PDB file of C-alpha atoms in Angstrom:
ATOM      1  CA  MET A   1      19.691  -8.155 -31.373  1.00 94.00           C
ATOM      2  CA  ILE A   2      17.424 -10.735 -29.756  1.00 96.00           C
ATOM      3  CA  LEU A   3      13.734  -9.996 -29.212  1.00 98.00           C
ATOM      4  CA  TYR A   4      12.504 -11.524 -25.963  1.00 98.00           C
ATOM      5  CA  PRO A   5       8.699 -11.838 -25.798  1.00 98.00           C
ATOM      6  CA  ALA A   6       7.544 -11.360 -22.219  1.00 97.00           C
ATOM      7  CA  ILE A   7       5.195 -13.642 -20.352  1.00 97.00           C
ATOM      8  CA  ASP A   8       4.392 -12.098 -16.981  1.00 95.00           C
ATOM      9  CA  LEU A   9       2.646 -14.517 -14.644  1.00 98.00           C
ATOM     10  CA  LYS A  10       0.035 -13.503 -12.072  1.00 96.00           C
ATOM     11  CA  ASP A  11      -2.254 -16.039 -10.426  1.00 96.00           C
ATOM     12  CA  GLY A  12      -1.381 -18.566 -13.134  1.00 97.00           C
ATOM     13  CA  ASN A  13      -2.292 -16.285 -16.042  1.00 96.00           C
ATOM     14  CA  ALA A  14      -0.222 -14.389 -18.595  1.00 94.00           C
ATOM     15  CA  VAL A  15      -0.811 -10.711 -17.821  1.00 94.00           C
ATOM     16  CA  ARG A  16       0.633  -7.253 -18.348  1.00 84.00           C
ATOM     17  CA  LEU A  17       0.856  -4.604 -15.660  1.00 80.00           C
ATOM     18  CA  LEU A  18       0.877  -0.840 -16.051  1.00 74.00           C
ATOM     19  CA  ARG A  19       4.071   0.574 -14.514  1.00 68.00           C
ATOM     20  CA  GLY A  20       4.381  -2.420 -12.204  1.00 68.00           C
ATOM     21  CA  ASP A  21       1.022  -1.933 -10.470  1.00 75.00           C
ATOM     22  CA  MET A  22      -0.411  -5.346  -9.539  1.00 82.00           C
ATOM     23  CA  ASP A  23      -3.874  -3.775  -9.308  1.00 81.00           C
ATOM     24  CA  LYS A  24      -3.631  -2.755 -12.962  1.00 80.00           C
ATOM     25  CA  ALA A  25      -3.188  -6.178 -14.527  1.00 85.00           C
ATOM     26  CA  THR A  26      -4.690  -7.124 -17.877  1.00 88.00           C
ATOM     27  CA  VAL A  27      -5.074 -10.868 -18.478  1.00 92.00           C
ATOM     28  CA  PHE A  28      -4.001 -11.736 -22.017  1.00 91.00           C
ATOM     29  CA  ASN A  29      -3.966 -15.518 -21.823  1.00 91.00           C
ATOM     30  CA  GLU A  30      -5.193 -17.976 -19.198  1.00 96.00           C
ATOM     31  CA  ASP A  31      -2.855 -20.621 -20.661  1.00 98.00           C
ATOM     32  CA  PRO A  32       0.716 -19.255 -20.463  1.00 98.00           C
ATOM     33  CA  ALA A  33       2.174 -22.394 -22.055  1.00 98.00           C
ATOM     34  CA  ALA A  34      -0.048 -21.916 -25.105  1.00 98.00           C
ATOM     35  CA  GLN A  35       1.092 -18.302 -25.296  1.00 97.00           C
ATOM     36  CA  ALA A  36       4.706 -19.424 -25.115  1.00 98.00           C
ATOM     37  CA  ARG A  37       4.167 -21.940 -27.905  1.00 98.00           C
ATOM     38  CA  ALA A  38       2.629 -19.216 -30.064  1.00 97.00           C
ATOM     39  CA  PHE A  39       5.711 -17.048 -29.593  1.00 98.00           C
ATOM     40  CA  VAL A  40       8.006 -19.942 -30.481  1.00 98.00           C
ATOM     41  CA  GLU A  41       5.954 -20.879 -33.541  1.00 97.00           C
ATOM     42  CA  ALA A  42       6.253 -17.267 -34.715  1.00 96.00           C
ATOM     43  CA  GLY A  43      10.037 -17.639 -34.647  1.00 97.00           C
ATOM     44  CA  CYS A  44      11.166 -16.372 -31.241  1.00 98.00           C
ATOM     45  CA  GLU A  45      14.524 -17.734 -30.117  1.00 97.00           C
ATOM     46  CA  TRP A  46      14.126 -16.904 -26.398  1.00 98.00           C
ATOM     47  CA  LEU A  47      11.341 -16.414 -23.853  1.00 99.00           C
ATOM     48  CA  HIS A  48      11.317 -13.923 -20.975  1.00 98.00           C
ATOM     49  CA  LEU A  49       9.264 -15.087 -17.983  1.00 98.00           C
ATOM     50  CA  VAL A  50       8.405 -13.184 -14.805  1.00 96.00           C
ATOM     51  CA  ASP A  51       6.737 -14.575 -11.687  1.00 97.00           C
ATOM     52  CA  LEU A  52       4.963 -11.405 -10.553  1.00 94.00           C
ATOM     53  CA  ASN A  53       3.438 -12.964  -7.449  1.00 95.00           C
ATOM     54  CA  GLY A  54       6.837 -14.382  -6.614  1.00 94.00           C
ATOM     55  CA  ALA A  55       8.486 -10.972  -6.843  1.00 88.00           C
ATOM     56  CA  PHE A  56       6.221  -9.727  -4.065  1.00 88.00           C
ATOM     57  CA  ALA A  57       6.241 -12.943  -2.025  1.00 91.00           C
ATOM     58  CA  GLY A  58      10.009 -13.402  -2.161  1.00 90.00           C
ATOM     59  CA  GLU A  59       9.652 -17.003  -3.300  1.00 93.00           C
ATOM     60  CA  PRO A  60       8.338 -18.846  -6.387  1.00 94.00           C
ATOM     61  CA  VAL A  61       4.538 -18.744  -6.698  1.00 97.00           C
ATOM     62  CA  ASN A  62       3.839 -19.479 -10.380  1.00 98.00           C
ATOM     63  CA  ALA A  63       6.100 -22.512 -10.642  1.00 98.00           C
ATOM     64  CA  ALA A  64       3.495 -24.703 -12.365  1.00 98.00           C
ATOM     65  CA  PRO A  65       2.993 -22.530 -15.474  1.00 98.00           C
ATOM     66  CA  VAL A  66       6.739 -21.963 -15.753  1.00 98.00           C
ATOM     67  CA  GLU A  67       7.352 -25.707 -15.658  1.00 98.00           C
ATOM     68  CA  ALA A  68       4.656 -26.233 -18.296  1.00 98.00           C
ATOM     69  CA  ILE A  69       6.382 -23.712 -20.547  1.00 98.00           C
ATOM     70  CA  LEU A  70       9.771 -25.371 -20.076  1.00 98.00           C
ATOM     71  CA  GLU A  71       8.274 -28.780 -20.851  1.00 97.00           C
ATOM     72  CA  THR A  72       6.509 -27.722 -24.044  1.00 95.00           C
ATOM     73  CA  CYS A  73       8.884 -25.174 -25.609  1.00 97.00           C
ATOM     74  CA  ASN A  74      12.214 -26.034 -27.182  1.00 96.00           C
ATOM     75  CA  VAL A  75      13.810 -22.588 -26.919  1.00 98.00           C
ATOM     76  CA  PRO A  76      15.779 -21.189 -23.976  1.00 99.00           C
ATOM     77  CA  ALA A  77      13.909 -19.200 -21.356  1.00 99.00           C
ATOM     78  CA  GLN A  78      14.923 -16.767 -18.645  1.00 99.00           C
ATOM     79  CA  LEU A  79      12.945 -16.260 -15.430  1.00 99.00           C
ATOM     80  CA  GLY A  80      12.846 -13.617 -12.736  1.00 96.00           C
ATOM     81  CA  GLY A  81      10.663 -12.930  -9.729  1.00 94.00           C
ATOM     82  CA  GLY A  82      11.113 -14.201  -6.178  1.00 92.00           C
ATOM     83  CA  ILE A  83      14.371 -16.082  -6.761  1.00 96.00           C
ATOM     84  CA  ARG A  84      16.474 -15.191  -3.731  1.00 94.00           C
ATOM     85  CA  ASP A  85      18.491 -18.234  -2.639  1.00 97.00           C
ATOM     86  CA  MET A  86      20.840 -20.840  -4.103  1.00 98.00           C
ATOM     87  CA  ALA A  87      18.402 -23.709  -3.591  1.00 97.00           C
ATOM     88  CA  THR A  88      15.786 -22.026  -5.789  1.00 97.00           C
ATOM     89  CA  ILE A  89      18.385 -21.141  -8.413  1.00 98.00           C
ATOM     90  CA  GLU A  90      19.623 -24.723  -8.510  1.00 98.00           C
ATOM     91  CA  THR A  91      16.078 -26.077  -8.762  1.00 98.00           C
ATOM     92  CA  TRP A  92      15.284 -23.945 -11.799  1.00 98.00           C
ATOM     93  CA  VAL A  93      18.540 -24.767 -13.544  1.00 98.00           C
ATOM     94  CA  GLU A  94      17.860 -28.464 -12.994  1.00 98.00           C
ATOM     95  CA  LYS A  95      14.371 -28.017 -14.476  1.00 97.00           C
ATOM     96  CA  GLY A  96      15.916 -26.700 -17.676  1.00 98.00           C
ATOM     97  CA  LEU A  97      15.829 -22.938 -17.240  1.00 98.00           C
ATOM     98  CA  ALA A  98      18.515 -21.367 -19.414  1.00 99.00           C
ATOM     99  CA  ARG A  99      18.940 -18.194 -17.364  1.00 99.00           C
ATOM    100  CA  VAL A 100      17.946 -17.137 -13.853  1.00 99.00           C
ATOM    101  CA  ILE A 101      17.338 -13.423 -13.262  1.00 98.00           C
ATOM    102  CA  LEU A 102      18.321 -12.091  -9.838  1.00 97.00           C
ATOM    103  CA  GLY A 103      16.899  -8.682  -8.969  1.00 92.00           C
ATOM    104  CA  THR A 104      16.150  -7.808  -5.353  1.00 89.00           C
ATOM    105  CA  VAL A 105      18.845 -10.139  -4.072  1.00 94.00           C
ATOM    106  CA  ALA A 106      21.425  -8.372  -6.260  1.00 95.00           C
ATOM    107  CA  VAL A 107      20.931  -5.341  -4.025  1.00 94.00           C
ATOM    108  CA  GLU A 108      20.428  -7.092  -0.705  1.00 94.00           C
ATOM    109  CA  ASN A 109      22.912  -9.963  -1.081  1.00 97.00           C
ATOM    110  CA  PRO A 110      25.321  -9.346  -3.988  1.00 97.00           C
ATOM    111  CA  ASP A 111      27.572 -12.177  -2.807  1.00 98.00           C
ATOM    112  CA  LEU A 112      24.808 -14.620  -3.734  1.00 98.00           C
ATOM    113  CA  VAL A 113      24.910 -13.323  -7.312  1.00 98.00           C
ATOM    114  CA  ARG A 114      28.650 -13.917  -7.443  1.00 98.00           C
ATOM    115  CA  GLU A 115      28.304 -17.383  -5.940  1.00 98.00           C
ATOM    116  CA  ALA A 116      25.536 -18.315  -8.367  1.00 99.00           C
ATOM    117  CA  ALA A 117      27.408 -16.969 -11.402  1.00 98.00           C
ATOM    118  CA  LYS A 118      30.405 -19.071 -10.432  1.00 98.00           C
ATOM    119  CA  ALA A 119      28.306 -22.186  -9.810  1.00 98.00           C
ATOM    120  CA  PHE A 120      26.228 -21.813 -12.976  1.00 98.00           C
ATOM    121  CA  PRO A 121      28.357 -20.100 -15.656  1.00 98.00           C
ATOM    122  CA  GLY A 122      26.322 -18.311 -18.303  1.00 98.00           C
ATOM    123  CA  LYS A 123      23.045 -18.914 -16.492  1.00 99.00           C
ATOM    124  CA  ILE A 124      22.796 -15.907 -14.171  1.00 99.00           C
ATOM    125  CA  ALA A 125      21.516 -12.463 -15.140  1.00 99.00           C
ATOM    126  CA  VAL A 126      21.073  -9.406 -12.943  1.00 98.00           C
ATOM    127  CA  GLY A 127      17.729  -7.647 -13.201  1.00 96.00           C
ATOM    128  CA  ILE A 128      17.988  -3.921 -12.550  1.00 95.00           C
ATOM    129  CA  ASP A 129      14.639  -2.187 -12.262  1.00 89.00           C
ATOM    130  CA  ALA A 130      14.886   1.585 -12.146  1.00 90.00           C
ATOM    131  CA  ARG A 131      12.683   4.542 -11.390  1.00 87.00           C
ATOM    132  CA  ASN A 132      14.266   7.922 -12.177  1.00 84.00           C
ATOM    133  CA  GLY A 133      17.734   6.405 -12.276  1.00 83.00           C
ATOM    134  CA  MET A 134      17.493   4.697  -8.885  1.00 89.00           C
ATOM    135  CA  VAL A 135      17.091   0.960  -8.302  1.00 93.00           C
ATOM    136  CA  ALA A 136      13.750  -0.403  -7.057  1.00 88.00           C
ATOM    137  CA  THR A 137      13.307  -3.822  -5.426  1.00 84.00           C
ATOM    138  CA  LYS A 138      10.666  -6.278  -4.187  1.00 72.00           C
ATOM    139  CA  GLY A 139       8.488  -6.160  -7.255  1.00 60.00           C
ATOM    140  CA  TRP A 140       9.242  -2.453  -7.718  1.00 63.00           C
ATOM    141  CA  ALA A 141       7.472  -1.728  -4.424  1.00 65.00           C
ATOM    142  CA  GLU A 142      10.553  -0.384  -2.618  1.00 75.00           C
ATOM    143  CA  GLU A 143      12.930   2.278  -3.877  1.00 84.00           C
ATOM    144  CA  THR A 144      16.580   2.319  -2.851  1.00 86.00           C
ATOM    145  CA  ASN A 145      19.322   4.942  -2.864  1.00 91.00           C
ATOM    146  CA  VAL A 146      21.397   2.780  -5.224  1.00 92.00           C
ATOM    147  CA  GLN A 147      22.156   4.193  -8.656  1.00 94.00           C
ATOM    148  CA  VAL A 148      21.670   1.947 -11.676  1.00 94.00           C
ATOM    149  CA  THR A 149      25.187   2.370 -13.043  1.00 95.00           C
ATOM    150  CA  ASP A 150      26.800   1.741  -9.653  1.00 96.00           C
ATOM    151  CA  LEU A 151      24.932  -1.531  -9.198  1.00 97.00           C
ATOM    152  CA  ALA A 152      25.685  -2.675 -12.738  1.00 97.00           C
ATOM    153  CA  ARG A 153      29.387  -1.893 -12.471  1.00 97.00           C
ATOM    154  CA  SER A 154      29.642  -3.784  -9.193  1.00 97.00           C
ATOM    155  CA  PHE A 155      29.012  -7.024 -11.101  1.00 98.00           C
ATOM    156  CA  GLU A 156      31.415  -6.455 -13.997  1.00 96.00           C
ATOM    157  CA  ASP A 157      33.859  -9.026 -12.610  1.00 96.00           C
ATOM    158  CA  ALA A 158      31.222 -11.471 -11.358  1.00 97.00           C
ATOM    159  CA  GLY A 159      30.714 -13.411 -14.576  1.00 97.00           C
ATOM    160  CA  VAL A 160      27.011 -12.656 -14.992  1.00 98.00           C
ATOM    161  CA  ALA A 161      25.611 -13.350 -18.460  1.00 98.00           C
ATOM    162  CA  ALA A 162      23.539 -10.190 -18.843  1.00 98.00           C
ATOM    163  CA  ILE A 163      21.945  -7.197 -17.195  1.00 98.00           C
ATOM    164  CA  ILE A 164      18.229  -6.795 -17.773  1.00 97.00           C
ATOM    165  CA  TYR A 165      17.456  -3.111 -17.415  1.00 95.00           C
ATOM    166  CA  THR A 166      13.839  -2.060 -16.915  1.00 90.00           C
ATOM    167  CA  ASP A 167      12.622   1.523 -16.791  1.00 86.00           C
ATOM    168  CA  ILE A 168       9.589   1.167 -14.529  1.00 83.00           C
ATOM    169  CA  ASN A 169       7.955   4.404 -15.638  1.00 75.00           C
ATOM    170  CA  ARG A 170       7.878   3.127 -19.214  1.00 66.00           C
ATOM    171  CA  ASP A 171       6.808  -0.452 -18.507  1.00 59.00           C
ATOM    172  CA  GLY A 172       3.425  -1.304 -19.979  1.00 57.00           C
ATOM    173  CA  ALA A 173       2.794   2.346 -20.829  1.00 53.00           C
ATOM    174  CA  MET A 174       3.363   2.009 -24.597  1.00 63.00           C
ATOM    175  CA  GLN A 175       5.361   5.266 -24.555  1.00 73.00           C
ATOM    176  CA  GLY A 176       8.603   3.961 -26.013  1.00 83.00           C
ATOM    177  CA  PRO A 177      11.717   2.813 -24.145  1.00 88.00           C
ATOM    178  CA  ASN A 178      14.166   5.074 -22.346  1.00 88.00           C
ATOM    179  CA  ILE A 179      16.716   4.784 -25.118  1.00 91.00           C
ATOM    180  CA  GLU A 180      19.149   7.348 -23.738  1.00 90.00           C
ATOM    181  CA  ALA A 181      19.446   5.692 -20.321  1.00 91.00           C
ATOM    182  CA  THR A 182      19.600   2.216 -21.849  1.00 93.00           C
ATOM    183  CA  ALA A 183      22.299   3.215 -24.336  1.00 93.00           C
ATOM    184  CA  ASP A 184      24.335   4.931 -21.614  1.00 93.00           C
ATOM    185  CA  LEU A 185      24.218   1.815 -19.460  1.00 94.00           C
ATOM    186  CA  ALA A 186      25.188  -0.450 -22.360  1.00 94.00           C
ATOM    187  CA  ARG A 187      28.139   1.790 -23.213  1.00 93.00           C
ATOM    188  CA  THR A 188      29.478   2.137 -19.682  1.00 93.00           C
ATOM    189  CA  VAL A 189      29.133  -1.416 -18.358  1.00 95.00           C
ATOM    190  CA  GLY A 190      31.147  -4.363 -19.612  1.00 93.00           C
ATOM    191  CA  ILE A 191      28.187  -6.747 -19.489  1.00 96.00           C
ATOM    192  CA  PRO A 192      25.632  -7.343 -22.270  1.00 96.00           C
ATOM    193  CA  VAL A 193      22.462  -5.332 -21.601  1.00 97.00           C
ATOM    194  CA  ILE A 194      18.881  -6.363 -22.396  1.00 97.00           C
ATOM    195  CA  ALA A 195      16.392  -3.490 -22.539  1.00 95.00           C
ATOM    196  CA  SER A 196      12.916  -3.682 -21.046  1.00 91.00           C
ATOM    197  CA  GLY A 197      10.037  -1.307 -20.514  1.00 85.00           C
ATOM    198  CA  GLY A 198       8.055   0.703 -23.028  1.00 87.00           C
ATOM    199  CA  VAL A 199       8.998  -1.054 -26.277  1.00 92.00           C
ATOM    200  CA  SER A 200       5.891  -0.293 -28.308  1.00 92.00           C
ATOM    201  CA  SER A 201       6.831  -0.353 -32.002  1.00 95.00           C
ATOM    202  CA  ILE A 202       9.241  -1.797 -34.517  1.00 96.00           C
ATOM    203  CA  ALA A 203      10.793   1.676 -34.677  1.00 96.00           C
ATOM    204  CA  ASP A 204      11.612   1.351 -30.964  1.00 95.00           C
ATOM    205  CA  LEU A 205      13.309  -1.982 -31.625  1.00 96.00           C
ATOM    206  CA  ILE A 206      15.349  -0.504 -34.470  1.00 96.00           C
ATOM    207  CA  ALA A 207      16.403   2.430 -32.277  1.00 94.00           C
ATOM    208  CA  LEU A 208      17.560   0.031 -29.576  1.00 95.00           C
ATOM    209  CA  ARG A 209      19.384  -2.153 -32.086  1.00 94.00           C
ATOM    210  CA  ASP A 210      21.205   0.919 -33.354  1.00 93.00           C
ATOM    211  CA  CYS A 211      22.601   1.528 -29.861  1.00 90.00           C
ATOM    212  CA  GLY A 212      25.340  -0.968 -30.718  1.00 87.00           C
ATOM    213  CA  ALA A 213      26.572  -4.452 -29.959  1.00 82.00           C
ATOM    214  CA  ALA A 214      26.607  -3.902 -26.184  1.00 86.00           C
ATOM    215  CA  LEU A 215      22.809  -3.929 -26.260  1.00 94.00           C
ATOM    216  CA  ASN A 216      22.154  -7.650 -26.525  1.00 93.00           C
ATOM    217  CA  GLY A 217      18.374  -7.696 -26.699  1.00 96.00           C
ATOM    218  CA  ALA A 218      15.009  -6.110 -26.038  1.00 96.00           C
ATOM    219  CA  ILE A 219      11.993  -7.372 -24.127  1.00 96.00           C
ATOM    220  CA  SER A 220       8.471  -6.586 -25.282  1.00 94.00           C
ATOM    221  CA  GLY A 221       5.153  -7.602 -23.810  1.00 92.00           C
ATOM    222  CA  ARG A 222       2.042  -5.470 -24.146  1.00 90.00           C
ATOM    223  CA  ALA A 223       2.909  -4.320 -27.682  1.00 93.00           C
ATOM    224  CA  LEU A 224       3.012  -7.940 -28.841  1.00 95.00           C
ATOM    225  CA  TYR A 225      -0.280  -8.808 -27.145  1.00 93.00           C
ATOM    226  CA  ASP A 226      -2.035  -5.669 -28.371  1.00 91.00           C
ATOM    227  CA  GLY A 227      -0.746  -6.124 -31.917  1.00 94.00           C
ATOM    228  CA  ALA A 228       1.164  -2.831 -31.931  1.00 94.00           C
ATOM    229  CA  ILE A 229       4.199  -4.894 -32.935  1.00 96.00           C
ATOM    230  CA  ASP A 230       3.784  -7.581 -35.581  1.00 97.00           C
ATOM    231  CA  LEU A 231       6.022 -10.276 -34.144  1.00 97.00           C
ATOM    232  CA  LYS A 232       7.048 -11.938 -37.402  1.00 96.00           C
ATOM    233  CA  GLU A 233       7.791  -8.564 -39.010  1.00 97.00           C
ATOM    234  CA  ALA A 234       9.828  -7.513 -35.978  1.00 97.00           C
ATOM    235  CA  LEU A 235      11.882 -10.707 -36.013  1.00 97.00           C
ATOM    236  CA  THR A 236      12.555 -10.324 -39.733  1.00 96.00           C
ATOM    237  CA  THR A 237      13.592  -6.689 -39.282  1.00 94.00           C
ATOM    238  CA  LEU A 238      16.002  -7.471 -36.453  1.00 92.00           C
ATOM    239  CA  ARG A 239      17.658 -10.226 -38.484  1.00 89.00           C
ATOM    240  CA  GLU A 240      18.374  -7.946 -41.446  1.00 81.00           C
TER     241      GLU A 240
END
């Protein structure tokens, strides 16, 4: 299972939010590219990037720090937040992004996801952010009446590379991931699932890994910044 260290970008800084609240942001590094390099030097094989301002604005806002990360790090990166049209997707792929995460647009314009997955094989992921089993959009600000499993299953034949499943209530709360919901999704959908939200210990990572091969990876942010998870120890454990 791959461990994806998270770099959430707000106003050019690497931050962590509590349950998606932009007013509850803790700045962990004013140089996101330096933070990315530190993760890579520790042995990370992927980076998970989120343009938080972009998620609310509906268009890229933190492009400069993302570009700096892509220029200085030699590992693949995935990015979500405010990517809602083909032109933006194409721009990021051309800049070297390994995987584009489509969230809000997956609900509002699922045909775009299918078009993008066909145009850029292996480079499109669907981000499903959930609160109490229902999908939330626009930076988690709006709740829908769409169920997580229904949305995920609707893309089984689209050719997307992964589903990134975030439990909003757990995100940044250091309370552990929603393992039951994550495992259920991984078992029922024929697309690799990456878990996000609440991963706060190596024990959490082991529990997710034990969900089976359908769970492709786990994203962790605050626990890495706070030191609750020793990154090198976690990477070693997951490779055993």
